[in-house]
PDB file of C-alpha atoms in Angstrom:
ATOM      1  CA  MET A  43       0.078  -0.077   0.029  1.00  0.00           C
ATOM      2  CA  LYS A  44       1.231   3.548  -0.773  1.00  0.00           C
ATOM      3  CA  ILE A  45      -0.381   6.901   0.228  1.00  0.00           C
ATOM      4  CA  HIS A  46      -0.287   9.859  -1.775  1.00  0.00           C
ATOM      5  CA  GLY A  47      -1.454  13.306  -0.924  1.00  0.00           C
ATOM      6  CA  TYR A  48      -1.797  16.893  -2.089  1.00  0.00           C
ATOM      7  CA  SER A  49      -1.363  19.819   0.088  1.00  0.00           C
ATOM      8  CA  ASP A  50      -3.963  22.693   0.017  1.00  0.00           C
ATOM      9  CA  GLU A  51      -1.713  25.694  -0.776  1.00  0.00           C
ATOM     10  CA  GLY A  52      -3.963  27.739  -2.990  1.00  0.00           C
ATOM     11  CA  ARG A  53      -2.324  26.453  -6.088  1.00  0.00           C
ATOM     12  CA  SER A  54      -4.091  25.697  -9.352  1.00  0.00           C
ATOM     13  CA  ASN A  55      -4.755  21.922 -10.267  1.00  0.00           C
ATOM     14  CA  GLY A  56      -2.048  22.100 -12.829  1.00  0.00           C
ATOM     15  CA  GLU A  57       0.637  23.124 -10.125  1.00  0.00           C
ATOM     16  CA  ILE A  58      -0.310  20.563  -7.668  1.00  0.00           C
ATOM     17  CA  GLN A  59       1.978  17.470  -7.484  1.00  0.00           C
ATOM     18  CA  PRO A  60       1.300  14.267  -5.484  1.00  0.00           C
ATOM     19  CA  LYS A  61       3.732  13.469  -2.642  1.00  0.00           C
ATOM     20  CA  ALA A  62       4.144  10.279  -0.887  1.00  0.00           C
ATOM     21  CA  MET A  63       2.904  10.434   2.477  1.00  0.00           C
ATOM     22  CA  ALA A  64       4.390   8.674   5.710  1.00  0.00           C
ATOM     23  CA  GLU A  65       1.231   9.105   7.794  1.00  0.00           C
ATOM     24  CA  ILE A  66      -2.170  10.406   7.534  1.00  0.00           C
ATOM     25  CA  SER A  67      -4.787  11.513  10.096  1.00  0.00           C
ATOM     26  CA  LEU A  68      -8.535  11.252   9.532  1.00  0.00           C
ATOM     27  CA  VAL A  69     -10.466  13.743  11.616  1.00  0.00           C
ATOM     28  CA  ALA A  70     -13.800  12.325  11.419  1.00  0.00           C
ATOM     29  CA  THR A  71     -16.895  11.373  13.443  1.00  0.00           C
ATOM     30  CA  PRO A  72     -17.810   7.712  14.103  1.00  0.00           C
ATOM     31  CA  ALA A  73     -20.548   7.972  11.552  1.00  0.00           C
ATOM     32  CA  GLU A  74     -18.142   9.338   8.928  1.00  0.00           C
ATOM     33  CA  LEU A  75     -15.613   6.602   9.722  1.00  0.00           C
ATOM     34  CA  ARG A  76     -18.364   3.974   9.095  1.00  0.00           C
ATOM     35  CA  ARG A  77     -19.352   5.425   5.729  1.00  0.00           C
ATOM     36  CA  ILE A  78     -15.693   5.561   4.736  1.00  0.00           C
ATOM     37  CA  ALA A  79     -15.260   2.028   5.906  1.00  0.00           C
ATOM     38  CA  SER A  80     -18.387   1.180   3.584  1.00  0.00           C
ATOM     39  CA  PHE A  81     -16.860   2.931   0.672  1.00  0.00           C
ATOM     40  CA  LEU A  82     -13.482   1.166   1.193  1.00  0.00           C
ATOM     41  CA  ASN A  83     -15.287  -2.288   1.306  1.00  0.00           C
ATOM     42  CA  LYS A  84     -17.296  -1.525  -1.753  1.00  0.00           C
ATOM     43  CA  ALA A  85     -14.157  -0.200  -3.517  1.00  0.00           C
ATOM     44  CA  ALA A  86     -12.225  -3.516  -2.746  1.00  0.00           C
ATOM     45  CA  ASP A  87     -14.994  -5.516  -4.138  1.00  0.00           C
ATOM     46  CA  THR A  88     -15.041  -3.528  -7.252  1.00  0.00           C
ATOM     47  CA  MET A  89     -11.397  -3.634  -7.494  1.00  0.00           C
ATOM     48  CA  GLN A  90     -11.149  -7.402  -7.235  1.00  0.00           C
ATOM     49  CA  ARG A  91     -13.938  -7.941  -9.549  1.00  0.00           C
ATOM     50  CA  MET A  92     -12.527  -5.566 -12.307  1.00  0.00           C
ATOM     51  CA  GLY A  93      -8.971  -6.394 -11.832  1.00  0.00           C
ATOM     52  CA  ALA A  94      -6.350  -4.503 -14.026  1.00  0.00           C
ATOM     53  CA  ASN A  95      -9.367  -2.485 -15.501  1.00  0.00           C
ATOM     54  CA  TYR A  96     -10.156  -0.811 -12.135  1.00  0.00           C
ATOM     55  CA  GLY A  97      -9.010   2.926 -12.228  1.00  0.00           C
ATOM     56  CA  HIS A  98     -10.239   5.063  -9.299  1.00  0.00           C
ATOM     57  CA  GLU A  99     -13.176   5.916  -7.183  1.00  0.00           C
ATOM     58  CA  HIS A 100     -13.910   9.159  -5.253  1.00  0.00           C
ATOM     59  CA  LEU A 101     -15.473   8.829  -1.711  1.00  0.00           C
ATOM     60  CA  SER A 102     -17.710  11.925  -2.628  1.00  0.00           C
ATOM     61  CA  ASP A 103     -19.201  10.119  -5.627  1.00  0.00           C
ATOM     62  CA  ARG A 104     -20.196   7.229  -3.648  1.00  0.00           C
ATOM     63  CA  GLN A 105     -21.330   8.602  -0.189  1.00  0.00           C
ATOM     64  CA  PRO A 106     -23.351  11.546   0.220  1.00  0.00           C
ATOM     65  CA  GLY A 107     -22.270  14.321   2.663  1.00  0.00           C
ATOM     66  CA  PHE A 108     -18.632  14.269   1.666  1.00  0.00           C
ATOM     67  CA  ASP A 109     -18.955  16.887  -1.167  1.00  0.00           C
ATOM     68  CA  ASP A 110     -17.243  19.664   0.859  1.00  0.00           C
ATOM     69  CA  SER A 111     -14.672  17.255   2.320  1.00  0.00           C
ATOM     70  CA  PRO A 112     -11.001  16.872   1.151  1.00  0.00           C
ATOM     71  CA  HIS A 113     -10.699  14.509  -1.856  1.00  0.00           C
ATOM     72  CA  PHE A 114     -10.571  10.848  -0.757  1.00  0.00           C
ATOM     73  CA  VAL A 115      -9.772   8.567  -3.729  1.00  0.00           C
ATOM     74  CA  VAL A 116      -9.001   5.027  -3.961  1.00  0.00           C
ATOM     75  CA  VAL A 117      -6.771   3.980  -6.792  1.00  0.00           C
ATOM     76  CA  GLY A 118      -6.259   0.477  -8.011  1.00  0.00           C
ATOM     77  CA  GLY A 119      -2.923  -1.091  -7.019  1.00  0.00           C
ATOM     78  CA  ASP A 120      -0.414  -2.858  -9.180  1.00  0.00           C
ATOM     79  CA  ARG A 121      -0.415  -6.002  -7.028  1.00  0.00           C
ATOM     80  CA  SER A 122      -3.345  -8.400  -6.054  1.00  0.00           C
ATOM     81  CA  ASP A 123      -3.603  -9.583  -2.435  1.00  0.00           C
ATOM     82  CA  ASP A 124      -6.889 -10.921  -1.163  1.00  0.00           C
TER      83      ASP A 124
END
């Protein structure tokens, strides 16, 4: 697993470059964490079903209420471990 992130520094989308993260912190309510967990489980099922054809999914596209949150994106990995 790898974690990449983008800082919110007021730059335009073209200027933002992903950086590898050593640690992330989720500041969320128990309800939000449960909805994120549901999203991750469904993304894992879709990723397993689609295999190499899986691209990415955005939390805000799959779970209502995250429209104003930072982007949370699951990207298909280059290895398979059930």
